[in-house]
Amino acid sequence: MSDDFPQNLLNSISHQIVCSKCEAEFLAGLTDSASLQSYSQLDVGFTDIGLQVWCRRHDGNVAHIDFDGNTLQTDFRCLEKK
Ligand SMILES: [Zn+2]
């Protein structure tokens, strides 16, 4: 990987955001999914106040982050490692 590759575009997720209902069902062995990530059906998108994570499986809110009127820097580039 070149030294000029923007490191902030690598996967740097340290704490997954999960639906608590999906997590409970997965941990109880109620699914055939190999992982909680593959079981979850999460939508992520901007709202009038910030960014929301929504569980399609349970049709419910997982997280709604209020930007409190702030405009945050966002990088939408999807670069592939060489
Ligand atoms: Zn769910």
mmCIF file with all atom_site columns, C-alpha atoms and ligand atoms in Angstrom:
data_model
loop_
_atom_site.group_PDB
_atom_site.id
_atom_site.type_symbol
_atom_site.label_atom_id
_atom_site.label_alt_id
_atom_site.label_comp_id
_atom_site.label_asym_id
_atom_site.label_entity_id
_atom_site.label_seq_id
_atom_site.pdbx_PDB_ins_code
_atom_site.Cartn_x
_atom_site.Cartn_y
_atom_site.Cartn_z
_atom_site.occupancy
_atom_site.B_iso_or_equiv
_atom_site.pdbx_formal_charge
_atom_site.auth_seq_id
_atom_site.auth_comp_id
_atom_site.auth_asym_id
_atom_site.auth_atom_id
_atom_site.pdbx_PDB_model_num
ATOM   1  C  CA . MET A 1 1  ? 0.000   0.000   0.000  1.00 0.00 ? 1  MET A CA 1
ATOM   2  C  CA . SER A 1 2  ? 1.382   3.388   -0.908 1.00 0.00 ? 2  SER A CA 1
ATOM   3  C  CA . ASP A 1 3  ? 2.250   5.817   1.834  1.00 0.00 ? 3  ASP A CA 1
ATOM   4  C  CA . ASP A 1 4  ? -0.116  8.432   0.417  1.00 0.00 ? 4  ASP A CA 1
ATOM   5  C  CA . PHE A 1 5  ? -3.206  6.226   0.786  1.00 0.00 ? 5  PHE A CA 1
ATOM   6  C  CA . PRO A 1 6  ? -5.635  8.095   3.058  1.00 0.00 ? 6  PRO A CA 1
ATOM   7  C  CA . GLN A 1 7  ? -5.606  6.001   6.218  1.00 0.00 ? 7  GLN A CA 1
ATOM   8  C  CA . ASN A 1 8  ? -8.988  7.371   7.334  1.00 0.00 ? 8  ASN A CA 1
ATOM   9  C  CA . LEU A 1 9  ? -10.586 5.504   4.421  1.00 0.00 ? 9  LEU A CA 1
ATOM   10 C  CA . LEU A 1 10 ? -9.467  2.116   5.729  1.00 0.00 ? 10 LEU A CA 1
ATOM   11 C  CA . ASN A 1 11 ? -11.867 0.166   7.934  1.00 0.00 ? 11 ASN A CA 1
ATOM   12 C  CA . SER A 1 12 ? -11.211 1.686   11.338 1.00 0.00 ? 12 SER A CA 1
ATOM   13 C  CA . ILE A 1 13 ? -14.441 0.648   13.056 1.00 0.00 ? 13 ILE A CA 1
ATOM   14 C  CA . SER A 1 14 ? -13.627 -0.157  16.671 1.00 0.00 ? 14 SER A CA 1
ATOM   15 C  CA . HIS A 1 15 ? -17.178 -0.599  17.963 1.00 0.00 ? 15 HIS A CA 1
ATOM   16 C  CA . GLN A 1 16 ? -19.925 -2.031  15.766 1.00 0.00 ? 16 GLN A CA 1
ATOM   17 C  CA . ILE A 1 17 ? -23.373 -0.472  15.978 1.00 0.00 ? 17 ILE A CA 1
ATOM   18 C  CA . VAL A 1 18 ? -25.818 -3.354  16.294 1.00 0.00 ? 18 VAL A CA 1
ATOM   19 C  CA . CYS A 1 19 ? -29.558 -3.750  16.695 1.00 0.00 ? 19 CYS A CA 1
ATOM   20 C  CA . SER A 1 20 ? -30.134 -5.074  20.215 1.00 0.00 ? 20 SER A CA 1
ATOM   21 C  CA . LYS A 1 21 ? -33.016 -7.281  19.018 1.00 0.00 ? 21 LYS A CA 1
ATOM   22 C  CA . CYS A 1 22 ? -30.935 -8.764  16.181 1.00 0.00 ? 22 CYS A CA 1
ATOM   23 C  CA . GLU A 1 23 ? -28.088 -9.329  18.640 1.00 0.00 ? 23 GLU A CA 1
ATOM   24 C  CA . ALA A 1 24 ? -30.361 -11.125 21.122 1.00 0.00 ? 24 ALA A CA 1
ATOM   25 C  CA . GLU A 1 25 ? -31.796 -13.376 18.407 1.00 0.00 ? 25 GLU A CA 1
ATOM   26 C  CA . PHE A 1 26 ? -28.342 -14.157 17.017 1.00 0.00 ? 26 PHE A CA 1
ATOM   27 C  CA . LEU A 1 27 ? -26.837 -14.912 20.437 1.00 0.00 ? 27 LEU A CA 1
ATOM   28 C  CA . ALA A 1 28 ? -29.811 -17.151 21.287 1.00 0.00 ? 28 ALA A CA 1
ATOM   29 C  CA . GLY A 1 29 ? -29.031 -19.212 18.199 1.00 0.00 ? 29 GLY A CA 1
ATOM   30 C  CA . LEU A 1 30 ? -32.325 -18.363 16.541 1.00 0.00 ? 30 LEU A CA 1
ATOM   31 C  CA . THR A 1 31 ? -30.690 -17.694 13.152 1.00 0.00 ? 31 THR A CA 1
ATOM   32 C  CA . ASP A 1 32 ? -28.743 -19.632 10.549 1.00 0.00 ? 32 ASP A CA 1
ATOM   33 C  CA . SER A 1 33 ? -26.452 -16.664 9.937  1.00 0.00 ? 33 SER A CA 1
ATOM   34 C  CA . ALA A 1 34 ? -22.728 -17.104 10.407 1.00 0.00 ? 34 ALA A CA 1
ATOM   35 C  CA . SER A 1 35 ? -22.335 -13.659 11.930 1.00 0.00 ? 35 SER A CA 1
ATOM   36 C  CA . LEU A 1 36 ? -24.383 -10.899 13.481 1.00 0.00 ? 36 LEU A CA 1
ATOM   37 C  CA . GLN A 1 37 ? -23.323 -8.614  10.631 1.00 0.00 ? 37 GLN A CA 1
ATOM   38 C  CA . SER A 1 38 ? -24.777 -10.966 8.033  1.00 0.00 ? 38 SER A CA 1
ATOM   39 C  CA . TYR A 1 39 ? -27.977 -11.376 10.061 1.00 0.00 ? 39 TYR A CA 1
ATOM   40 C  CA . SER A 1 40 ? -28.536 -7.666  10.588 1.00 0.00 ? 40 SER A CA 1
ATOM   41 C  CA . GLN A 1 41 ? -30.302 -5.633  7.938  1.00 0.00 ? 41 GLN A CA 1
ATOM   42 C  CA . LEU A 1 42 ? -29.246 -2.104  8.738  1.00 0.00 ? 42 LEU A CA 1
ATOM   43 C  CA . ASP A 1 43 ? -29.885 1.026   6.745  1.00 0.00 ? 43 ASP A CA 1
ATOM   44 C  CA . VAL A 1 44 ? -27.687 4.046   7.368  1.00 0.00 ? 44 VAL A CA 1
ATOM   45 C  CA . GLY A 1 45 ? -28.576 7.488   6.176  1.00 0.00 ? 45 GLY A CA 1
ATOM   46 C  CA . PHE A 1 46 ? -28.761 11.196  6.819  1.00 0.00 ? 46 PHE A CA 1
ATOM   47 C  CA . THR A 1 47 ? -31.808 12.761  8.442  1.00 0.00 ? 47 THR A CA 1
ATOM   48 C  CA . ASP A 1 48 ? -32.858 16.335  9.111  1.00 0.00 ? 48 ASP A CA 1
ATOM   49 C  CA . ILE A 1 49 ? -30.790 16.343  12.328 1.00 0.00 ? 49 ILE A CA 1
ATOM   50 C  CA . GLY A 1 50 ? -27.940 13.969  11.620 1.00 0.00 ? 50 GLY A CA 1
ATOM   51 C  CA . LEU A 1 51 ? -27.385 10.316  10.819 1.00 0.00 ? 51 LEU A CA 1
ATOM   52 C  CA . GLN A 1 52 ? -29.629 7.367   11.599 1.00 0.00 ? 52 GLN A CA 1
ATOM   53 C  CA . VAL A 1 53 ? -29.082 3.622   11.715 1.00 0.00 ? 53 VAL A CA 1
ATOM   54 C  CA . TRP A 1 54 ? -32.330 1.721   11.150 1.00 0.00 ? 54 TRP A CA 1
ATOM   55 C  CA . CYS A 1 55 ? -33.015 -2.005  11.488 1.00 0.00 ? 55 CYS A CA 1
ATOM   56 C  CA . ARG A 1 56 ? -35.101 -3.216  8.552  1.00 0.00 ? 56 ARG A CA 1
ATOM   57 C  CA . ARG A 1 57 ? -35.582 -6.611  10.195 1.00 0.00 ? 57 ARG A CA 1
ATOM   58 C  CA . HIS A 1 58 ? -37.273 -5.099  13.246 1.00 0.00 ? 58 HIS A CA 1
ATOM   59 C  CA . ASP A 1 59 ? -38.419 -1.874  11.608 1.00 0.00 ? 59 ASP A CA 1
ATOM   60 C  CA . GLY A 1 60 ? -36.928 0.170   14.405 1.00 0.00 ? 60 GLY A CA 1
ATOM   61 C  CA . ASN A 1 61 ? -34.320 2.733   15.321 1.00 0.00 ? 61 ASN A CA 1
ATOM   62 C  CA . VAL A 1 62 ? -30.857 1.468   16.240 1.00 0.00 ? 62 VAL A CA 1
ATOM   63 C  CA . ALA A 1 63 ? -29.132 4.822   16.637 1.00 0.00 ? 63 ALA A CA 1
ATOM   64 C  CA . HIS A 1 64 ? -29.837 8.406   15.692 1.00 0.00 ? 64 HIS A CA 1
ATOM   65 C  CA . ILE A 1 65 ? -26.874 10.733  15.993 1.00 0.00 ? 65 ILE A CA 1
ATOM   66 C  CA . ASP A 1 66 ? -27.819 14.398  16.356 1.00 0.00 ? 66 ASP A CA 1
ATOM   67 C  CA . PHE A 1 67 ? -25.208 16.637  14.743 1.00 0.00 ? 67 PHE A CA 1
ATOM   68 C  CA . ASP A 1 68 ? -26.638 19.528  16.773 1.00 0.00 ? 68 ASP A CA 1
ATOM   69 C  CA . GLY A 1 69 ? -26.525 21.795  13.742 1.00 0.00 ? 69 GLY A CA 1
ATOM   70 C  CA . ASN A 1 70 ? -22.839 21.195  13.079 1.00 0.00 ? 70 ASN A CA 1
ATOM   71 C  CA . THR A 1 71 ? -21.571 20.461  9.582  1.00 0.00 ? 71 THR A CA 1
ATOM   72 C  CA . LEU A 1 72 ? -19.083 17.623  9.841  1.00 0.00 ? 72 LEU A CA 1
ATOM   73 C  CA . GLN A 1 73 ? -16.410 16.725  7.325  1.00 0.00 ? 73 GLN A CA 1
ATOM   74 C  CA . THR A 1 74 ? -17.288 13.578  5.424  1.00 0.00 ? 74 THR A CA 1
ATOM   75 C  CA . ASP A 1 75 ? -15.302 11.636  2.847  1.00 0.00 ? 75 ASP A CA 1
ATOM   76 C  CA . PHE A 1 76 ? -17.448 9.551   0.481  1.00 0.00 ? 76 PHE A CA 1
ATOM   77 C  CA . ARG A 1 77 ? -14.568 8.241   -1.602 1.00 0.00 ? 77 ARG A CA 1
ATOM   78 C  CA . CYS A 1 78 ? -14.385 4.462   -1.829 1.00 0.00 ? 78 CYS A CA 1
ATOM   79 C  CA . LEU A 1 79 ? -10.761 3.730   -2.588 1.00 0.00 ? 79 LEU A CA 1
ATOM   80 C  CA . GLU A 1 80 ? -9.458  0.234   -3.068 1.00 0.00 ? 80 GLU A CA 1
ATOM   81 C  CA . LYS A 1 81 ? -6.146  -0.887  -1.691 1.00 0.00 ? 81 LYS A CA 1
ATOM   82 C  CA . LYS A 1 82 ? -3.707  -1.844  -4.449 1.00 0.00 ? 82 LYS A CA 1
HETATM 83 ZN ZN . ZN  B 2 .  ? -32.901 -5.790  14.379 1.00 0.00 ? 1  ZN  B ZN 1
#
